Each structure stands twice: as C-alpha cells, then as structure tokens.
PDB file of C-alpha atoms in Angstrom:
ATOM      1  CA  MET A  69     216.061 207.674 227.629  1.00 33.00           C
ATOM      2  CA  ASP A  70     218.885 210.001 226.573  1.00 43.00           C
ATOM      3  CA  ILE A  71     217.716 211.377 223.229  1.00 40.00           C
ATOM      4  CA  ASP A  72     221.314 212.281 222.323  1.00 45.00           C
ATOM      5  CA  LYS A  73     222.374 208.621 222.297  1.00 45.00           C
ATOM      6  CA  GLN A  74     219.203 206.688 221.558  1.00 47.00           C
ATOM      7  CA  THR A  75     219.702 203.300 219.909  1.00 56.00           C
ATOM      8  CA  TYR A  76     217.588 202.008 217.040  1.00 53.00           C
ATOM      9  CA  LEU A  77     214.317 200.748 218.535  1.00 54.00           C
ATOM     10  CA  HIS A  78     211.210 199.471 216.765  1.00 62.00           C
ATOM     11  CA  GLY A  79     211.988 201.108 213.438  1.00 83.00           C
ATOM     12  CA  ARG A  80     212.767 204.527 214.830  1.00 90.00           C
ATOM     13  CA  LYS A  81     215.801 206.450 216.026  1.00 94.00           C
ATOM     14  CA  GLU A  82     216.168 210.066 216.990  1.00 94.00           C
ATOM     15  CA  GLY A  83     218.942 212.185 218.418  1.00 96.00           C
ATOM     16  CA  PHE A  84     221.196 215.154 217.888  1.00 97.00           C
ATOM     17  CA  LEU A  85     224.035 215.241 215.358  1.00 98.00           C
ATOM     18  CA  TRP A  86     226.383 218.006 214.320  1.00 98.00           C
ATOM     19  CA  LYS A  87     225.572 218.942 210.713  1.00 97.00           C
ATOM     20  CA  ARG A  88     227.739 221.005 208.397  1.00 96.00           C
ATOM     21  CA  GLY A  89     226.019 224.086 206.985  1.00 93.00           C
ATOM     22  CA  LYS A  90     225.714 224.427 203.217  1.00 85.00           C
ATOM     23  CA  GLU A  91     226.579 228.121 203.183  1.00 80.00           C
ATOM     24  CA  ASP A  92     228.809 228.911 206.170  1.00 82.00           C
ATOM     25  CA  SER A  93     230.521 225.488 206.541  1.00 86.00           C
ATOM     26  CA  LYS A  94     230.002 225.541 210.316  1.00 93.00           C
ATOM     27  CA  PHE A  95     228.695 222.495 212.151  1.00 96.00           C
ATOM     28  CA  GLN A  96     225.470 223.068 214.073  1.00 96.00           C
ATOM     29  CA  SER A  97     223.529 220.724 216.339  1.00 97.00           C
ATOM     30  CA  ARG A  98     220.415 219.402 214.605  1.00 97.00           C
ATOM     31  CA  LEU A  99     217.705 216.967 215.655  1.00 97.00           C
ATOM     32  CA  PHE A 100     217.575 213.926 213.344  1.00 98.00           C
ATOM     33  CA  ILE A 101     214.725 211.435 213.215  1.00 96.00           C
ATOM     34  CA  LEU A 102     214.758 208.139 211.337  1.00 96.00           C
ATOM     35  CA  ASP A 103     211.370 206.513 210.865  1.00 94.00           C
ATOM     36  CA  GLU A 104     211.342 203.189 209.046  1.00 91.00           C
ATOM     37  CA  GLU A 105     207.556 203.011 208.733  1.00 89.00           C
ATOM     38  CA  GLU A 106     207.465 206.402 207.008  1.00 92.00           C
ATOM     39  CA  ASN A 107     210.598 205.568 204.984  1.00 91.00           C
ATOM     40  CA  VAL A 108     212.156 208.858 206.024  1.00 94.00           C
ATOM     41  CA  LEU A 109     215.250 210.412 207.574  1.00 96.00           C
ATOM     42  CA  LYS A 110     214.572 214.023 208.493  1.00 97.00           C
ATOM     43  CA  TYR A 111     216.241 216.752 210.486  1.00 97.00           C
ATOM     44  CA  PHE A 112     215.069 219.886 212.249  1.00 97.00           C
ATOM     45  CA  VAL A 113     216.873 223.182 212.752  1.00 95.00           C
ATOM     46  CA  LYS A 114     215.158 223.523 216.129  1.00 94.00           C
ATOM     47  CA  PRO A 115     213.782 220.607 218.209  1.00 93.00           C
ATOM     48  CA  GLU A 116     210.446 222.377 218.682  1.00 94.00           C
ATOM     49  CA  ALA A 117     209.976 223.038 214.961  1.00 94.00           C
ATOM     50  CA  LYS A 118     206.803 221.550 213.493  1.00 93.00           C
ATOM     51  CA  GLU A 119     208.271 220.968 210.043  1.00 96.00           C
ATOM     52  CA  PRO A 120     211.674 219.445 209.225  1.00 97.00           C
ATOM     53  CA  LYS A 121     214.320 221.357 207.319  1.00 95.00           C
ATOM     54  CA  ALA A 122     214.658 218.375 204.996  1.00 94.00           C
ATOM     55  CA  SER A 123     213.172 214.896 204.595  1.00 95.00           C
ATOM     56  CA  LEU A 124     215.049 212.133 202.799  1.00 94.00           C
ATOM     57  CA  ARG A 125     213.613 208.828 201.656  1.00 91.00           C
ATOM     58  CA  LEU A 126     215.482 206.030 203.429  1.00 88.00           C
ATOM     59  CA  SER A 127     215.251 203.866 200.328  1.00 82.00           C
ATOM     60  CA  GLU A 128     217.199 206.471 198.328  1.00 86.00           C
ATOM     61  CA  ILE A 129     220.100 207.409 200.602  1.00 91.00           C
ATOM     62  CA  ASN A 130     223.624 206.120 201.073  1.00 93.00           C
ATOM     63  CA  ALA A 131     225.726 206.489 204.205  1.00 95.00           C
ATOM     64  CA  THR A 132     229.468 206.091 204.498  1.00 95.00           C
ATOM     65  CA  PHE A 133     232.004 206.986 207.172  1.00 96.00           C
ATOM     66  CA  CYS A 134     234.188 209.979 206.257  1.00 95.00           C
ATOM     67  CA  PRO A 135     236.530 210.799 209.179  1.00 95.00           C
ATOM     68  CA  GLU A 136     239.394 212.054 207.023  1.00 93.00           C
ATOM     69  CA  LYS A 137     237.157 214.180 204.824  1.00 93.00           C
ATOM     70  CA  ILE A 138     235.624 216.239 207.638  1.00 94.00           C
ATOM     71  CA  GLY A 139     238.509 215.937 210.081  1.00 94.00           C
ATOM     72  CA  ASN A 140     236.497 214.151 212.763  1.00 96.00           C
ATOM     73  CA  PRO A 141     236.800 210.455 213.705  1.00 96.00           C
ATOM     74  CA  ASN A 142     233.020 210.186 214.046  1.00 97.00           C
ATOM     75  CA  GLY A 143     232.103 211.658 210.651  1.00 97.00           C
ATOM     76  CA  LEU A 144     229.353 210.322 208.399  1.00 97.00           C
ATOM     77  CA  GLN A 145     228.449 211.337 204.842  1.00 97.00           C
ATOM     78  CA  ILE A 146     224.804 210.894 203.848  1.00 97.00           C
ATOM     79  CA  SER A 147     224.146 211.117 200.099  1.00 95.00           C
ATOM     80  CA  TYR A 148     220.919 211.167 198.138  1.00 91.00           C
ATOM     81  CA  VAL A 149     219.677 212.199 194.705  1.00 86.00           C
ATOM     82  CA  LYS A 150     217.325 215.151 194.326  1.00 85.00           C
ATOM     83  CA  ASP A 151     216.092 216.424 190.963  1.00 83.00           C
ATOM     84  CA  GLY A 152     218.668 214.247 189.222  1.00 82.00           C
ATOM     85  CA  THR A 153     221.614 215.656 191.171  1.00 87.00           C
ATOM     86  CA  THR A 154     223.535 214.152 194.076  1.00 91.00           C
ATOM     87  CA  ARG A 155     223.285 215.990 197.398  1.00 94.00           C
ATOM     88  CA  ASN A 156     225.389 215.404 200.507  1.00 96.00           C
ATOM     89  CA  LEU A 157     224.941 215.912 204.229  1.00 97.00           C
ATOM     90  CA  TYR A 158     228.023 215.812 206.455  1.00 97.00           C
ATOM     91  CA  VAL A 159     227.422 215.018 210.114  1.00 98.00           C
ATOM     92  CA  TYR A 160     229.288 213.800 213.148  1.00 98.00           C
ATOM     93  CA  SER A 161     228.559 212.756 216.700  1.00 97.00           C
ATOM     94  CA  ASP A 162     230.515 213.491 219.855  1.00 96.00           C
ATOM     95  CA  ASP A 163     230.285 209.791 220.624  1.00 96.00           C
ATOM     96  CA  GLY A 164     231.863 207.155 218.362  1.00 96.00           C
ATOM     97  CA  GLN A 165     229.332 204.457 219.195  1.00 95.00           C
ATOM     98  CA  ASP A 166     226.464 206.828 218.468  1.00 96.00           C
ATOM     99  CA  ILE A 167     227.577 207.496 214.877  1.00 96.00           C
ATOM    100  CA  VAL A 168     228.002 203.749 214.363  1.00 95.00           C
ATOM    101  CA  ASP A 169     224.462 203.279 215.686  1.00 95.00           C
ATOM    102  CA  TRP A 170     223.148 205.813 213.144  1.00 96.00           C
ATOM    103  CA  TYR A 171     225.008 204.062 210.343  1.00 95.00           C
ATOM    104  CA  ASN A 172     223.629 200.675 211.398  1.00 93.00           C
ATOM    105  CA  ALA A 173     220.111 202.106 211.819  1.00 93.00           C
ATOM    106  CA  ILE A 174     220.130 203.341 208.221  1.00 93.00           C
ATOM    107  CA  ARG A 175     221.326 199.937 207.021  1.00 90.00           C
ATOM    108  CA  SER A 176     218.806 198.085 209.183  1.00 89.00           C
ATOM    109  CA  ALA A 177     215.896 200.185 207.956  1.00 88.00           C
ATOM    110  CA  SER A 178     216.972 199.690 204.351  1.00 85.00           C
ATOM    111  CA  TYR A 179     217.338 195.954 204.880  1.00 86.00           C
ATOM    112  CA  ASN A 180     213.891 195.604 206.450  1.00 85.00           C
ATOM    113  CA  ARG A 181     212.236 197.479 203.592  1.00 81.00           C
ATOM    114  CA  LEU A 182     214.115 195.395 201.014  1.00 82.00           C
ATOM    115  CA  LYS A 183     212.936 192.182 202.698  1.00 82.00           C
ATOM    116  CA  ILE A 184     209.362 193.351 202.132  1.00 82.00           C
ATOM    117  CA  ALA A 185     209.984 194.517 198.576  1.00 80.00           C
ATOM    118  CA  TYR A 186     211.880 191.325 197.565  1.00 81.00           C
ATOM    119  CA  PRO A 187     210.464 188.503 199.730  1.00 84.00           C
ATOM    120  CA  GLY A 188     212.211 185.789 197.713  1.00 83.00           C
ATOM    121  CA  ALA A 189     215.699 187.318 197.776  1.00 81.00           C
ATOM    122  CA  ASN A 190     218.436 185.835 199.935  1.00 83.00           C
ATOM    123  CA  ASP A 191     220.325 187.892 202.504  1.00 82.00           C
ATOM    124  CA  ALA A 192     223.541 187.987 200.494  1.00 80.00           C
ATOM    125  CA  ASP A 193     221.784 189.659 197.575  1.00 79.00           C
ATOM    126  CA  LEU A 194     220.045 192.181 199.819  1.00 79.00           C
ATOM    127  CA  VAL A 195     223.264 193.166 201.580  1.00 79.00           C
ATOM    128  CA  GLU A 196     224.671 194.222 198.219  1.00 74.00           C
ATOM    129  CA  LEU A 197     221.830 196.766 197.962  1.00 75.00           C
ATOM    130  CA  LEU A 198     222.546 198.410 201.314  1.00 78.00           C
ATOM    131  CA  THR A 199     224.954 201.275 201.964  1.00 82.00           C
ATOM    132  CA  ARG A 200     228.094 201.217 199.843  1.00 86.00           C
ATOM    133  CA  GLU A 201     231.551 202.732 199.860  1.00 90.00           C
ATOM    134  CA  TYR A 202     232.588 205.016 197.032  1.00 93.00           C
ATOM    135  CA  VAL A 203     234.640 203.310 194.337  1.00 95.00           C
ATOM    136  CA  LYS A 204     237.250 206.069 194.335  1.00 97.00           C
ATOM    137  CA  GLU A 205     237.727 209.661 195.468  1.00 96.00           C
ATOM    138  CA  GLY A 206     240.481 212.197 194.998  1.00 96.00           C
ATOM    139  CA  TYR A 207     241.721 215.316 193.237  1.00 97.00           C
ATOM    140  CA  LEU A 208     242.028 215.599 189.470  1.00 97.00           C
ATOM    141  CA  TYR A 209     242.435 218.552 187.147  1.00 97.00           C
ATOM    142  CA  LYS A 210     239.747 219.199 184.578  1.00 97.00           C
ATOM    143  CA  SER A 211     239.582 221.381 181.480  1.00 96.00           C
ATOM    144  CA  GLY A 212     236.421 222.732 179.893  1.00 94.00           C
ATOM    145  CA  PRO A 213     234.291 221.283 177.087  1.00 93.00           C
ATOM    146  CA  LYS A 214     236.414 222.836 174.335  1.00 92.00           C
ATOM    147  CA  GLY A 215     239.687 221.650 175.867  1.00 92.00           C
ATOM    148  CA  LYS A 216     241.115 225.170 175.615  1.00 90.00           C
ATOM    149  CA  GLU A 217     240.082 226.315 179.077  1.00 94.00           C
ATOM    150  CA  ALA A 218     242.503 226.374 182.008  1.00 94.00           C
ATOM    151  CA  TYR A 219     242.780 223.197 184.036  1.00 96.00           C
ATOM    152  CA  ARG A 220     241.142 223.546 187.437  1.00 96.00           C
ATOM    153  CA  GLN A 221     241.565 221.282 190.425  1.00 97.00           C
ATOM    154  CA  ARG A 222     238.391 219.457 191.409  1.00 97.00           C
ATOM    155  CA  TRP A 223     237.511 216.748 193.921  1.00 97.00           C
ATOM    156  CA  PHE A 224     236.166 213.713 192.052  1.00 98.00           C
ATOM    157  CA  THR A 225     233.962 210.974 193.483  1.00 97.00           C
ATOM    158  CA  LEU A 226     232.979 207.785 191.679  1.00 96.00           C
ATOM    159  CA  ASP A 227     229.794 206.342 193.172  1.00 93.00           C
ATOM    160  CA  ASP A 228     228.950 203.194 191.232  1.00 91.00           C
ATOM    161  CA  ARG A 229     228.153 204.588 187.741  1.00 93.00           C
ATOM    162  CA  ARG A 230     227.905 208.223 188.814  1.00 93.00           C
ATOM    163  CA  LEU A 231     231.067 210.331 188.458  1.00 97.00           C
ATOM    164  CA  MET A 232     230.850 213.655 190.276  1.00 96.00           C
ATOM    165  CA  TYR A 233     233.206 216.539 190.862  1.00 97.00           C
ATOM    166  CA  TYR A 234     233.253 219.276 193.488  1.00 96.00           C
ATOM    167  CA  THR A 235     235.092 222.527 194.044  1.00 95.00           C
ATOM    168  CA  ASP A 236     235.576 221.397 197.657  1.00 94.00           C
ATOM    169  CA  PRO A 237     235.298 217.825 198.990  1.00 95.00           C
ATOM    170  CA  LEU A 238     232.647 218.952 201.494  1.00 94.00           C
ATOM    171  CA  ASP A 239     230.359 220.774 199.059  1.00 94.00           C
ATOM    172  CA  ALA A 240     226.697 219.916 199.566  1.00 92.00           C
ATOM    173  CA  HIS A 241     226.250 219.104 195.879  1.00 91.00           C
ATOM    174  CA  PRO A 242     228.621 218.638 192.922  1.00 95.00           C
ATOM    175  CA  LYS A 243     229.333 221.219 190.262  1.00 94.00           C
ATOM    176  CA  GLY A 244     228.564 218.493 187.772  1.00 93.00           C
ATOM    177  CA  GLU A 245     228.246 214.775 187.250  1.00 93.00           C
ATOM    178  CA  VAL A 246     228.067 212.268 184.458  1.00 93.00           C
ATOM    179  CA  PHE A 247     226.438 208.862 184.291  1.00 93.00           C
ATOM    180  CA  LEU A 248     228.835 206.174 183.032  1.00 96.00           C
ATOM    181  CA  GLY A 249     227.139 203.727 180.731  1.00 95.00           C
ATOM    182  CA  TYR A 250     228.322 200.623 178.896  1.00 95.00           C
ATOM    183  CA  LYS A 251     231.299 200.642 176.514  1.00 96.00           C
ATOM    184  CA  ASN A 252     229.214 199.311 173.614  1.00 95.00           C
ATOM    185  CA  ASP A 253     227.073 202.437 173.929  1.00 95.00           C
ATOM    186  CA  GLY A 254     230.000 204.816 173.460  1.00 96.00           C
ATOM    187  CA  TYR A 255     231.532 205.111 176.939  1.00 97.00           C
ATOM    188  CA  THR A 256     235.266 204.578 177.325  1.00 97.00           C
ATOM    189  CA  VAL A 257     238.461 206.019 178.802  1.00 97.00           C
ATOM    190  CA  ARG A 258     241.664 206.658 176.853  1.00 97.00           C
ATOM    191  CA  GLU A 259     245.158 207.562 177.936  1.00 97.00           C
ATOM    192  CA  GLY A 260     246.304 210.968 176.718  1.00 96.00           C
ATOM    193  CA  LEU A 261     244.353 213.682 174.915  1.00 96.00           C
ATOM    194  CA  PRO A 262     243.061 214.105 171.363  1.00 95.00           C
ATOM    195  CA  ALA A 263     245.233 215.993 168.900  1.00 93.00           C
ATOM    196  CA  GLY A 264     244.999 219.739 169.398  1.00 92.00           C
ATOM    197  CA  ILE A 265     243.953 219.600 173.067  1.00 94.00           C
ATOM    198  CA  PRO A 266     246.606 221.221 175.293  1.00 93.00           C
ATOM    199  CA  LYS A 267     248.110 219.101 178.043  1.00 92.00           C
ATOM    200  CA  MET A 268     248.473 220.421 181.579  1.00 93.00           C
ATOM    201  CA  ASN A 269     252.068 221.177 182.467  1.00 89.00           C
ATOM    202  CA  GLY A 270     253.469 218.294 184.487  1.00 88.00           C
ATOM    203  CA  GLY A 271     250.184 216.417 184.346  1.00 88.00           C
ATOM    204  CA  CYS A 272     249.344 212.858 183.332  1.00 95.00           C
ATOM    205  CA  SER A 273     246.321 213.268 181.107  1.00 97.00           C
ATOM    206  CA  PHE A 274     243.481 210.996 180.045  1.00 97.00           C
ATOM    207  CA  THR A 275     240.167 211.371 178.256  1.00 97.00           C
ATOM    208  CA  LEU A 276     236.762 210.160 179.399  1.00 98.00           C
ATOM    209  CA  VAL A 277     234.594 209.589 176.342  1.00 97.00           C
ATOM    210  CA  THR A 278     230.786 209.606 176.421  1.00 97.00           C
ATOM    211  CA  PRO A 279     228.285 209.724 173.538  1.00 96.00           C
ATOM    212  CA  ASN A 280     227.662 213.427 174.159  1.00 93.00           C
ATOM    213  CA  ARG A 281     231.058 214.770 175.105  1.00 95.00           C
ATOM    214  CA  GLU A 282     234.725 214.102 175.823  1.00 96.00           C
ATOM    215  CA  TYR A 283     236.112 215.087 179.246  1.00 97.00           C
ATOM    216  CA  TYR A 284     239.779 216.139 179.462  1.00 97.00           C
ATOM    217  CA  LEU A 285     241.291 215.196 182.804  1.00 97.00           C
ATOM    218  CA  SER A 286     244.743 215.171 184.338  1.00 97.00           C
ATOM    219  CA  ALA A 287     246.320 213.548 187.393  1.00 97.00           C
ATOM    220  CA  THR A 288     249.499 214.700 189.093  1.00 95.00           C
ATOM    221  CA  SER A 289     251.200 211.309 188.840  1.00 96.00           C
ATOM    222  CA  GLU A 290     251.200 208.359 186.475  1.00 96.00           C
ATOM    223  CA  GLU A 291     250.163 206.085 189.330  1.00 97.00           C
ATOM    224  CA  ASP A 292     247.057 208.168 190.044  1.00 97.00           C
ATOM    225  CA  GLN A 293     246.292 208.437 186.333  1.00 97.00           C
ATOM    226  CA  GLN A 294     246.389 204.670 185.896  1.00 97.00           C
ATOM    227  CA  SER A 295     244.330 204.113 189.037  1.00 98.00           C
ATOM    228  CA  TRP A 296     241.540 206.394 187.813  1.00 98.00           C
ATOM    229  CA  MET A 297     241.627 204.932 184.315  1.00 98.00           C
ATOM    230  CA  GLU A 298     241.362 201.422 185.745  1.00 98.00           C
ATOM    231  CA  VAL A 299     238.262 202.084 187.870  1.00 98.00           C
ATOM    232  CA  LEU A 300     236.559 204.050 185.092  1.00 98.00           C
ATOM    233  CA  LYS A 301     237.274 201.301 182.579  1.00 98.00           C
ATOM    234  CA  LYS A 302     235.900 198.657 184.946  1.00 97.00           C
ATOM    235  CA  THR A 303     232.730 200.714 185.241  1.00 96.00           C
ATOM    236  CA  THR A 304     232.187 201.115 181.498  1.00 97.00           C
ATOM    237  CA  ASP A 305     233.063 197.440 180.906  1.00 96.00           C
ATOM    238  CA  ARG A 306     230.065 196.387 183.003  1.00 93.00           C
ATOM    239  CA  VAL A 307     226.871 195.605 181.145  1.00 90.00           C
ATOM    240  CA  LEU A 308     224.256 198.259 181.876  1.00 86.00           C
ATOM    241  CA  TYR A 309     220.981 196.921 183.227  1.00 77.00           C
ATOM    242  CA  PRO A 310     217.680 198.836 182.846  1.00 74.00           C
ATOM    243  CA  GLN A 311     217.392 199.515 186.584  1.00 61.00           C
ATOM    244  CA  GLU A 312     220.761 201.280 186.509  1.00 65.00           C
ATOM    245  CA  GLN A 313     219.607 203.931 184.051  1.00 63.00           C
ATOM    246  CA  SER A 314     219.862 207.424 185.455  1.00 46.00           C
ATOM    247  CA  GLY A 315     219.590 211.020 184.362  1.00 41.00           C
ATOM    248  CA  LEU A 316     222.697 212.562 182.827  1.00 40.00           C
ATOM    249  CA  LYS A 317     224.109 215.796 184.168  1.00 38.00           C
ATOM    250  CA  LYS A 318     226.787 217.672 182.287  1.00 38.00           C
ATOM    251  CA  ILE A 319     230.183 218.321 183.833  1.00 38.00           C
TER     252      ILE A 319
END
C-alpha cells in the first residue's frame, strides 16, 4: 500500500502531509498518523522517530479546508485547544483526493467515538458535533485596552463562541482570544465607540462589550462593520449552556 495516499481503514490512517513550520513558515513533509482507538492524531518530524512531535486528541480537534488562506487548493487547517488557547496546524497534500480523505477520516473517527459516547443520539444531532466551518474570518483593526493605543490590523476568526485574532492569518496560535457569553451576562456589541475613545481615521468602529473589558474595533467599510456586528450579536444572543463554558483569554 502506498503510505502517501492511504485511505482510512479500520480506524487508522497514516501518510505524509506538508506541514507549515511555526517559526520559519516553510512547509515540510511530515508523517501523520490517525488512530481512532487511541483517540489521537499525531505527526513525526522523521518517519523513523520513536516519539511524535505532537499528539492531538481526535475528540478535541476541528478540521476545515483553507485553500485561499495558505494559497494551495489542497490546504487543511487543523485546530485544537491547548492550555486554554487555540492552536493551529496548516497542512496540504499534493493530491486533492488525499486531503479530502484526511478530512473525512477525522470526521469519521469523531463520529464513531460520538456514537459510543451518546448511544441514544440520532445521526443528525451527531453530525452537528463533527468538524465545523468558522462563522467568520477577516481583517479588523484593534486598539488597546485603554482605547488610546494605535489601531493595528489583525486577522480575526470567530469559531463558535471563541473570537481570536492573529498578527498573520497563518500564525500557529492567536495573540489573544475572548470567549463570548450570553447577553444577559454582560456580553454585547455596539456600533461606534464610547465617548473619549479616538476613532480610527476612515474606519467604521464598533465596541465589543464583555463583563471584564470593552474591545475597540474598526472595519474598513460599513458593510464589513455591519457583517461583524451581526455575527457577534447572534453569538451573544444565544443562551449559554454549561457545556459551552470555556476559559477566557484576554485580547
């Protein structure tokens, strides 16, 4: 069997993918192994290595296609939470079908484990718990906590209730993130800025309000401003269930 293009068999898949380096940004070939029984996705710097460079719990990862983000039609973004912070792996395959097989293998392994964990659940409910697309991504400008700092361009990603921002869209982990709770608990979004907070020249500003801090943000167009405000408002309008609770990281 060609290990480079192995399909998902009996709860296991292994093969080589090109992975983006965290420090030098170059893509290097790495051996990846998915093992459903061990609930793990791991990769090795060298095929003969005894220990993996990293091991991720299958039940805690998300995978989404990202061709535009990495500039490759076969790109995949694998996200997971470590020590309360989101981490990202960016990979691609030379073969389009192979990257689809990896995506489906991750979903299949997650589905099989969910069937065991929730034996009475129907398939429609379980599918909702599999891999998901990000609610919204794009550039915004952000000031500091006092509102007096210069506005800096950041790449923002809204993943369910977790809002993250990055210096670069392909950073391995965000500079900061904030958990978006329920509006009745003090989470909301408002058009414009509070009195005394400078507005970015030419920007369309809005304020994200949390119980601990206000975040001063600006889009480059009214359309983008309204789009971000809409998705953030929809998030904070949703009732927060106990299982959605997560650690809060400051932006």
